[in-house]
Short mmCIF file of C-alpha atoms and ligand atoms in Angstrom, two decimals:
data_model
loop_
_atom_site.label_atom_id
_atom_site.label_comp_id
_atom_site.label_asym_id
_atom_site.label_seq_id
_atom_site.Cartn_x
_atom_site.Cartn_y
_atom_site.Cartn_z
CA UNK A 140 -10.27 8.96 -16.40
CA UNK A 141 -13.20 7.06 -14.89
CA UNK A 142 -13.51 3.48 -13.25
CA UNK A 143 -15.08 1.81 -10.50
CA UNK A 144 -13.68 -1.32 -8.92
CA UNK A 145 -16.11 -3.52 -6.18
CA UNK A 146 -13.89 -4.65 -3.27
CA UNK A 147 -16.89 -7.55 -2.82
CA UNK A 148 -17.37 -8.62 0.99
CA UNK A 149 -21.18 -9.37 0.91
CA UNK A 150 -22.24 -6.60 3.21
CA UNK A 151 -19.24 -4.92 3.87
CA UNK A 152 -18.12 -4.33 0.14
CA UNK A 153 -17.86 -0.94 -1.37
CA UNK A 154 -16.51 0.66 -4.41
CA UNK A 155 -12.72 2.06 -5.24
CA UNK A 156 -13.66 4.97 -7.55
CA UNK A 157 -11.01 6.29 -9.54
CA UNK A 158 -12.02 9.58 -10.92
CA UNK A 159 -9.70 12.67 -12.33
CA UNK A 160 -11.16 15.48 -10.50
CA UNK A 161 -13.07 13.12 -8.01
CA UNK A 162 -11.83 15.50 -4.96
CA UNK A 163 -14.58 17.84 -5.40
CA UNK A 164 -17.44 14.89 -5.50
CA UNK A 165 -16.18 13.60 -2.36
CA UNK A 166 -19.24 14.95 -0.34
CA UNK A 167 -21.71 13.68 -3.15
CA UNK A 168 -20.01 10.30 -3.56
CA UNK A 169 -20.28 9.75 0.17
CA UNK A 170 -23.99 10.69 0.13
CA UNK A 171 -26.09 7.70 -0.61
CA UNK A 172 -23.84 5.79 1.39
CA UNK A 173 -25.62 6.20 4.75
CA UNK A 174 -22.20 7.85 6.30
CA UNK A 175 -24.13 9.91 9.04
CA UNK A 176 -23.94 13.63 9.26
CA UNK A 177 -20.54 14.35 10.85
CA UNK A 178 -18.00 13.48 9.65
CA UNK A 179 -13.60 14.29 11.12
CA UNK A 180 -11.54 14.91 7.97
CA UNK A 181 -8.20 13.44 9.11
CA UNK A 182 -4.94 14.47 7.37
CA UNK A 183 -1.31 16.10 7.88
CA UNK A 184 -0.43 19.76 7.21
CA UNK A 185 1.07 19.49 4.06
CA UNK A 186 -1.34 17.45 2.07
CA UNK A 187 -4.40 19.20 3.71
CA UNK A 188 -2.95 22.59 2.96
CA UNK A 189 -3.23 21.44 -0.91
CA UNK A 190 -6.36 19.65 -0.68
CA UNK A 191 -7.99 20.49 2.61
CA UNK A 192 -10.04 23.23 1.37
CA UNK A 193 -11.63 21.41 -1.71
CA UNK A 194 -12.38 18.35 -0.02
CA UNK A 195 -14.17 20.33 2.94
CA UNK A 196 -15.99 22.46 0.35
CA UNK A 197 -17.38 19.07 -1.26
CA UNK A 198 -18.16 17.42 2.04
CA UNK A 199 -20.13 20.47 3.38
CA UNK A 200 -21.74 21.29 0.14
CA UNK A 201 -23.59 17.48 0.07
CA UNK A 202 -24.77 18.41 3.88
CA UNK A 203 -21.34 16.72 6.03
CA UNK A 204 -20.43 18.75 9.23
CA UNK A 205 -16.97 18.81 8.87
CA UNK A 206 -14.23 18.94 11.45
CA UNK A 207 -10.36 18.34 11.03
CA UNK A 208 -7.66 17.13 12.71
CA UNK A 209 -4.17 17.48 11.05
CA UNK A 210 -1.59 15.82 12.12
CA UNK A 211 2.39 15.93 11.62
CA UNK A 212 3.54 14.29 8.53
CA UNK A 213 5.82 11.53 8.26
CA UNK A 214 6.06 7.75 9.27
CA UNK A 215 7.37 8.55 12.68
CA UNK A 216 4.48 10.21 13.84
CA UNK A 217 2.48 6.73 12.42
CA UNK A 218 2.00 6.01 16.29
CA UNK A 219 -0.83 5.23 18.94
CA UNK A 220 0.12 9.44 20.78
CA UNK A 221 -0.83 10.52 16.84
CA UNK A 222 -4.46 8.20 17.33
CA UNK A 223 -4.86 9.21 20.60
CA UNK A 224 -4.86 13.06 18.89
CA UNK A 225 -7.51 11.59 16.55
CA UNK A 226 -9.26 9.96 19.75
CA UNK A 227 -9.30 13.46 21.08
CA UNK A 228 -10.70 15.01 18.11
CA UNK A 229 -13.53 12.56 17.54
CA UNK A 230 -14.18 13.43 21.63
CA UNK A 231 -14.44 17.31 21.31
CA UNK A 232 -16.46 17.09 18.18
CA UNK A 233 -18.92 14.31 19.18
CA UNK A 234 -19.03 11.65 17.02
CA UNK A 235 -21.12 9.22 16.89
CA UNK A 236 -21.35 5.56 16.03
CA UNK A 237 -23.10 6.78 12.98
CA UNK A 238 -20.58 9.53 12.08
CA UNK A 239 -17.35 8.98 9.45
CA UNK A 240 -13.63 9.37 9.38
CA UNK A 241 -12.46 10.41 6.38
CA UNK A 242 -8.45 9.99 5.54
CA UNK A 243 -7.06 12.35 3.27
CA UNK A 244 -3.59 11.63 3.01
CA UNK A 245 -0.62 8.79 2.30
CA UNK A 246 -0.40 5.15 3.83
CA UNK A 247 0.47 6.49 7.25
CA UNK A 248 -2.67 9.08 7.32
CA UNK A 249 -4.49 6.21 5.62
CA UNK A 250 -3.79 3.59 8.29
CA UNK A 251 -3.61 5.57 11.35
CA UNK A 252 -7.37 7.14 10.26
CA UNK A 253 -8.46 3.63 9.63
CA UNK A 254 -7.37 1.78 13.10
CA UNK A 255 -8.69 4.83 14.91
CA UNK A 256 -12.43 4.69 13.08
CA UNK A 257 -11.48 0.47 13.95
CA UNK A 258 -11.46 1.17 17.44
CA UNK A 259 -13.50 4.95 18.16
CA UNK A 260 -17.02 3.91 20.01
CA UNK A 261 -16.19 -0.18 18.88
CA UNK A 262 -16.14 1.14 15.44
CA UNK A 263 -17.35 3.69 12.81
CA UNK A 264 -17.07 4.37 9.16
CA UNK A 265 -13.91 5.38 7.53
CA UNK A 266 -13.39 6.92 3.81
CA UNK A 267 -10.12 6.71 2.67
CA UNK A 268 -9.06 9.42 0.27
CA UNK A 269 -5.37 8.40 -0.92
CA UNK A 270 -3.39 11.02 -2.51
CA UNK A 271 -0.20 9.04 -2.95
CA UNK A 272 -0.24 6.77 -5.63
CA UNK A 273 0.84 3.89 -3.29
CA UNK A 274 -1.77 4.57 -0.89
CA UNK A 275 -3.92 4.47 -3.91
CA UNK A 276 -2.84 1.12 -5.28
CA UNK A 277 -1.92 -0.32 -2.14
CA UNK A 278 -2.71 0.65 1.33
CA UNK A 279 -6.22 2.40 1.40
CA UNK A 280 -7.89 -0.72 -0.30
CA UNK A 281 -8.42 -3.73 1.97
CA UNK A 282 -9.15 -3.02 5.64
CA UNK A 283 -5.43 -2.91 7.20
CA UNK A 284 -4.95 -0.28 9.50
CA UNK A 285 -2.90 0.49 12.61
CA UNK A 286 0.42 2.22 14.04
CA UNK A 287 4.04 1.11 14.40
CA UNK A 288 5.28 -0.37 17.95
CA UNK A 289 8.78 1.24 18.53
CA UNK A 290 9.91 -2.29 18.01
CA UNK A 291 8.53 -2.83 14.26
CA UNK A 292 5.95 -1.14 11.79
CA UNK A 293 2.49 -2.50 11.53
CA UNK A 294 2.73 -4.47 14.93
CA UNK A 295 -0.49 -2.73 15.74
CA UNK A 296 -3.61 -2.93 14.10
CA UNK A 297 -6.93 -4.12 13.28
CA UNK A 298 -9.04 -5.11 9.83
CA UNK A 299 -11.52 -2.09 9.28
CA UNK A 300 -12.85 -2.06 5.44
CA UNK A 301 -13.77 1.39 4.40
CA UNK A 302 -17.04 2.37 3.13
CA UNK A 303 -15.75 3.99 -0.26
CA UNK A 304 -12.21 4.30 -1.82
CA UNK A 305 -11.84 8.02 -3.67
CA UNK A 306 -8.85 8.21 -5.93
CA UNK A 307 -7.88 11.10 -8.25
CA UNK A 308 -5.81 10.80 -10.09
CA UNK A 309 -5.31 14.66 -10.53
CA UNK A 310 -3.65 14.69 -6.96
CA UNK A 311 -0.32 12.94 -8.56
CA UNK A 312 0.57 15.97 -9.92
CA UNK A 313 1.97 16.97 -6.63
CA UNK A 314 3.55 13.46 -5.94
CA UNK A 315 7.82 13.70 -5.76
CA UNK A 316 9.62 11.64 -7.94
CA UNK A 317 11.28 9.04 -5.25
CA UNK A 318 7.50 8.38 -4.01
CA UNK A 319 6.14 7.68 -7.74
CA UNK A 320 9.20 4.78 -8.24
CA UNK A 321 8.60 3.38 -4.52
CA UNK A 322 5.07 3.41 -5.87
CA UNK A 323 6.03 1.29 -9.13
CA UNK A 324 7.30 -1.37 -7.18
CA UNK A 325 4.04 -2.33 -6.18
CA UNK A 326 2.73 -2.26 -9.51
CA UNK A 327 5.15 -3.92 -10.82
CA UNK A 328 4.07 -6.61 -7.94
CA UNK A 329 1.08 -6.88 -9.23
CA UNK A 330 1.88 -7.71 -12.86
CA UNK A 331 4.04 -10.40 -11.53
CA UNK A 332 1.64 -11.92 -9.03
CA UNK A 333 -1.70 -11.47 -10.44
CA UNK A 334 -2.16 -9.29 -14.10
CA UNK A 335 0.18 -10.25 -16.91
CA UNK A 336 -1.31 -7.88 -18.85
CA UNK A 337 -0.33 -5.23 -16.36
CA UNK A 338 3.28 -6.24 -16.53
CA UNK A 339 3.13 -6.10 -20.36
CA UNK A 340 1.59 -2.73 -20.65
CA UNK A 341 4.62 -1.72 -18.29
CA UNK A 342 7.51 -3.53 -20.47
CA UNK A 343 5.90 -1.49 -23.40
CA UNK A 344 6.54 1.95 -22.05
CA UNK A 345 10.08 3.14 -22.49
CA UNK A 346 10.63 4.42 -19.02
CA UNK A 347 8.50 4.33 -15.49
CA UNK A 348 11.29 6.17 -13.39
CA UNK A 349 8.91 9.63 -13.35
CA UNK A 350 5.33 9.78 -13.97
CA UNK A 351 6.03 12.38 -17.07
CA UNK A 352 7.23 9.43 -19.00
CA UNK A 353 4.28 7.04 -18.14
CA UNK A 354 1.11 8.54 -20.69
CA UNK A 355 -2.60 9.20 -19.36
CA UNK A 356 -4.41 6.06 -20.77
CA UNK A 357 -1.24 3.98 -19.43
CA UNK A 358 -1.53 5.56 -15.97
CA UNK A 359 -5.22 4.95 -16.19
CA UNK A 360 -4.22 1.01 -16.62
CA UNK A 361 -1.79 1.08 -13.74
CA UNK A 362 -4.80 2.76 -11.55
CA UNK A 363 -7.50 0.71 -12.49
CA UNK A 364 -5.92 -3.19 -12.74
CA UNK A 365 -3.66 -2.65 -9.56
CA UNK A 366 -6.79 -1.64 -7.78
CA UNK A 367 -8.76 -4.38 -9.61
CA UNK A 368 -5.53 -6.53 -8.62
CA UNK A 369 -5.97 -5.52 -4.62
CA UNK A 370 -9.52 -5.68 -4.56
CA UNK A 371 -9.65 -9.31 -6.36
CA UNK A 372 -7.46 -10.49 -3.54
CA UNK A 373 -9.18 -9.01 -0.83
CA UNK A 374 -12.52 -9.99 -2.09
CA UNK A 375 -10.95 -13.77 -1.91
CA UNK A 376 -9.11 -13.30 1.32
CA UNK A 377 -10.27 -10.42 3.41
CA UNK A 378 -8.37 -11.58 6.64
CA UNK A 379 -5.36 -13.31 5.25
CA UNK A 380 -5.74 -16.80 5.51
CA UNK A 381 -5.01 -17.85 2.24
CA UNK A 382 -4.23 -16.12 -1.07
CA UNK A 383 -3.91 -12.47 0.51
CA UNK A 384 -0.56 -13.23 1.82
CA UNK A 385 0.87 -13.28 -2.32
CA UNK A 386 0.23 -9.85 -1.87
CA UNK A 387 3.65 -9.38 0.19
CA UNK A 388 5.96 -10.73 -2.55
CA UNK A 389 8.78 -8.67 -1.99
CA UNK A 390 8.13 -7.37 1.55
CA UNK A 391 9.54 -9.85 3.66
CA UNK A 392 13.35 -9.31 2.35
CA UNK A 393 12.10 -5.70 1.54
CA UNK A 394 10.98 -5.28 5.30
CA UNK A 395 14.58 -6.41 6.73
CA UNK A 396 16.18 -4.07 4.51
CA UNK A 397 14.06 -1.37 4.82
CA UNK A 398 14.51 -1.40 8.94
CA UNK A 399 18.11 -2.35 9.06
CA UNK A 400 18.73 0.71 7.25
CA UNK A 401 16.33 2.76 9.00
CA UNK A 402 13.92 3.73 7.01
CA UNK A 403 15.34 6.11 4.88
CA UNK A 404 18.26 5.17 2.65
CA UNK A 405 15.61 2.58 1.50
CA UNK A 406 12.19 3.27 1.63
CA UNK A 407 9.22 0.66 1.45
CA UNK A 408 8.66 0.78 -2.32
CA UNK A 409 12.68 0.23 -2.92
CA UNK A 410 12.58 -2.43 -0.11
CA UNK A 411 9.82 -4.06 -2.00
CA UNK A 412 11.70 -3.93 -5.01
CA UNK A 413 14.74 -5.87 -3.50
CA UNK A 414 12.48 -7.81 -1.96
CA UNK A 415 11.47 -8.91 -5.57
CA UNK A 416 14.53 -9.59 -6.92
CA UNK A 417 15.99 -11.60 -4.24
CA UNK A 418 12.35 -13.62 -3.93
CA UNK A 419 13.04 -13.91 -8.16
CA UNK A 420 16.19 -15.42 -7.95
CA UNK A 421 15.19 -18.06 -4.75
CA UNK A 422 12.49 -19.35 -6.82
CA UNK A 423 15.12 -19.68 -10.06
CA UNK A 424 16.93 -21.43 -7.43
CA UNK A 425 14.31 -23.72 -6.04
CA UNK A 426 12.95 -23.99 -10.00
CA UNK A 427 9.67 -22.72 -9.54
CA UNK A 428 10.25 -20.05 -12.14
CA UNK A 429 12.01 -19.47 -14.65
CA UNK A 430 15.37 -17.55 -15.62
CA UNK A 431 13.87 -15.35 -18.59
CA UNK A 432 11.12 -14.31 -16.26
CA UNK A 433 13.45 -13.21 -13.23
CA UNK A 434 14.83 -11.26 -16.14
CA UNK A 435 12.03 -9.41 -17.44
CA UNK A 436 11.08 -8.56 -14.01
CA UNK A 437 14.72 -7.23 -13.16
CA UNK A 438 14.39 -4.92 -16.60
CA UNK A 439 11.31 -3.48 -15.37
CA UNK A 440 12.60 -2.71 -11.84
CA UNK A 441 15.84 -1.17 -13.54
CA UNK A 442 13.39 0.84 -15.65
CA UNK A 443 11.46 1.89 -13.20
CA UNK A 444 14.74 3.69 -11.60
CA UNK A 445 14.29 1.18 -8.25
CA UNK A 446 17.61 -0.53 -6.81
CA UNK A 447 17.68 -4.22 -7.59
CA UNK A 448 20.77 -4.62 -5.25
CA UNK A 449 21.22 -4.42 -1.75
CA UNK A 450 22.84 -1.42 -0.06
CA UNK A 451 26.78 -1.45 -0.25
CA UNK A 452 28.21 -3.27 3.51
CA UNK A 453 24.69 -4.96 4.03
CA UNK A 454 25.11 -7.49 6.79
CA UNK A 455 23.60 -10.70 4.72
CA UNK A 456 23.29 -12.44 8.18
CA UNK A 457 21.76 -9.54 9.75
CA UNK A 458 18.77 -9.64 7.20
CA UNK A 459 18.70 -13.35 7.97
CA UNK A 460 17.81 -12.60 11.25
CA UNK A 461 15.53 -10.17 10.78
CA UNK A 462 13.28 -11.93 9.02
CA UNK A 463 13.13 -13.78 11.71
CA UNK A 464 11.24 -11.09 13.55
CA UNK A 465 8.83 -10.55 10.51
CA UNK A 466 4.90 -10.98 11.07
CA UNK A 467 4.82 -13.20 8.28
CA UNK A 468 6.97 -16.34 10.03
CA UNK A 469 4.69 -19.03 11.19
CA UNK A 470 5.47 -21.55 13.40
CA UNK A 471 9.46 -20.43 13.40
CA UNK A 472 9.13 -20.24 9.58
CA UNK A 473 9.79 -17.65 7.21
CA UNK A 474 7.05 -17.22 4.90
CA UNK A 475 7.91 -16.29 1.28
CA UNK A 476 5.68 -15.55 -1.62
CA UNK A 477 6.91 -17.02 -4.88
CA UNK A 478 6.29 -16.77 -8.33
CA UNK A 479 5.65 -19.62 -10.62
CA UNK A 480 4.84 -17.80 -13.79
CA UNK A 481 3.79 -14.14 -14.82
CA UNK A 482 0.66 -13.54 -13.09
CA UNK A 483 0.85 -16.41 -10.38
CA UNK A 484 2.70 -16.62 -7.18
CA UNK A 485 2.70 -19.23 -4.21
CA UNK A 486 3.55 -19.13 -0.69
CA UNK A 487 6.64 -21.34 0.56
CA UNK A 488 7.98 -22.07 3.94
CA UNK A 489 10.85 -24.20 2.49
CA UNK A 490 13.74 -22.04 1.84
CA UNK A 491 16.82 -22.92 3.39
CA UNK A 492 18.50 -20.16 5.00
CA UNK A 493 21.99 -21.31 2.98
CA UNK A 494 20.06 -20.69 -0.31
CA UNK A 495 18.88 -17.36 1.17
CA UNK A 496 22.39 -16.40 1.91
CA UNK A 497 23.81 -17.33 -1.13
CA UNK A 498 21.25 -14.95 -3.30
CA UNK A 499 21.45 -12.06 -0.89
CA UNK A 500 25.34 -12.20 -1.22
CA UNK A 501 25.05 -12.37 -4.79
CA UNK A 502 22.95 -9.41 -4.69
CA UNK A 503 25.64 -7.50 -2.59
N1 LIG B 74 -0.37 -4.59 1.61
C1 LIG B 74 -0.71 -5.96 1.67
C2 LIG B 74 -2.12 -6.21 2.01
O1 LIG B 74 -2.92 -5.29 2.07
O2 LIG B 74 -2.50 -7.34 2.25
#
């Protein structure tokens, strides 16, 4: 499996290379990139005990100094104490302004690595190195980094494109089976929003609840046009001002949930999911979209073993008012992202809170 996707931002574009076995070329991938000679491999102990040792081996074997710093794992160590560790590491090792970060890890490694190669000596370089596939599809490509506030997640955080994107595929292997659905959600995002082709592929395999069931060639597909997907976006929107923002379809209902529940009964990808089907059924409502399509989208969510209800004794009020709190209201508005057919979306700050209600509580 072998692709390379351009994430194109005149001089700060670089390449999303999807590779099975890619790991051990980190170190010669990164060398014609002009990456300096040091370079702080940031990660947490149980991803860098798996992968650690190759990626080092690569890094040092293409010329790279390499130092580490692994950190906890888990989103509630996705704070500014864990960049301030990172902050200490790029201290005692002396990087430079010329000198990379590189993130082996999930979203959390991936972001946290990111805002603190945003912010180390005004900025340096950061490689991100996902090794979850929602990291891969998702988070590493695009420039958003940062840390939660205790107040909300994300509240912190700066835009910091990478220099190169290293996925491989090969690392899945490892992945648990709640992480590779949460993962499908997003996916499954992207077929609705941007690829119809995508979302066909997906309706053609029999199940997506475990990666067993999904085939090489089709995983290759869900690699390559979900990053394709991402960096298209990004390319047209690198600081959301526009068309990035179709890119949270889902994650404004999926956030509420996901918080008023604490993180962990629902996780982000199953939040997202929610978030779809409740987003699905408002634009039915409004008739932006049609009924068939909510449909199709609610089979594929059901096949890919993600909940497509809300949580038994959800508080529909409660959600109201959390998305109140949401990054994504503007001007006292919530913002949701839409879709209008397979493969387009639009953003709308018209929906009545009644019609919200009405959905969620149908979806109780
Ligand atoms: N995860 C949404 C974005 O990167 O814009």
């Amino acid at each position: 499996m072998q692709s390379v996707i351009k994430v194109d931002l005149g001089p700060q574009s670089y390449n999303v290379c999807v590779r099975s076995g890619g790991l051990d070329e980190l170190g010669s991938l990164m060398g014609g990139l002009n990456l300096g000679k040091k370079v702080l491999l940031v990660s947490n102990q149980s991803i860098f005990r798996h992968y650690g040792e190759r990626a080092t081996a690569g890094l040092e074997s293409a010329g790279f100094q390499v130092d580490n710093c692994i950190l906890p794992p888990g989103e509630q160590y996705k704070t500014l104490n864990s960049v301030q560790k990172i902050y200490g590491a790029a201290l005692e090792n002396r990087l430079e302004r010329s000198s990379t970060m590189v993130a082996l890890g999930g979203g959390v490694v991936g972001d946290m690595t990111g805002f603190a190669a945003a912010t180390w000596l005004r900025g340096i370089n950061v490689v991100q190195v996902p090794t979850s596939l929602l990291a891969m599809v998702d988070a590493a490509i695009g420039g958003k980094t940062g840390v939660n506030h205790p107040l909300g997640k994300n509240l912190i955080g700066a835009f910091h494109q990478p220099r190169l994107v290293l996925i491989d595929p090969d690392v899945l292997k490892t992945l648990p089976a709640r992480e590779f659905r949460s993962a499908m959600a997003e996916v499954i995002k992207y077929g609705v929003i941007w690829d119809v082709e995508l979302f066909e592929k997906l309706e053609s395999c029999k199940r997506l609840d475990q990666m067993r069931y999904v085939k090489a060639d089709l995983l290759a597909e869900i690699l390559s046009r979900s990053c394709q997907a991402k960096a298209d976006v990004v390319s047209k929107d690198e600081k959301e001002s526009g068309v990035r923002a179709i890119l949270n379809y889902g994650h404004t209902i999926g956030h509420a949930v996901e918080s008023l529940t604490g993180y962990k009964l629902v996780n982000h990808g199953e939040g997202v999911a929610i978030g779809m089907v409740a987003s699905s059924r408002l634009a039915v409502e409004l008739g932006m979209w049609d009924a068939e399509c909510d449909g199709r989208q609610l089979d594929l969510l059901a096949k890919a073993g993600l909940p497509t209800k809300l949580p038994a004794g959800m508080d529909v009020e409660e959600i109201l008012k959390s998305l109140q709190l949401d990054k994504k209201v503007q001007d006292g508005k919530v913002r949701f992202v839409l879709p209008v057919r397979l493969g387009e979306a639009a953003v709308s700050n018209r929906v009545d809170g009644d019609v919200i209600i009405q959905v969620l509580k149908e979806m109780l």
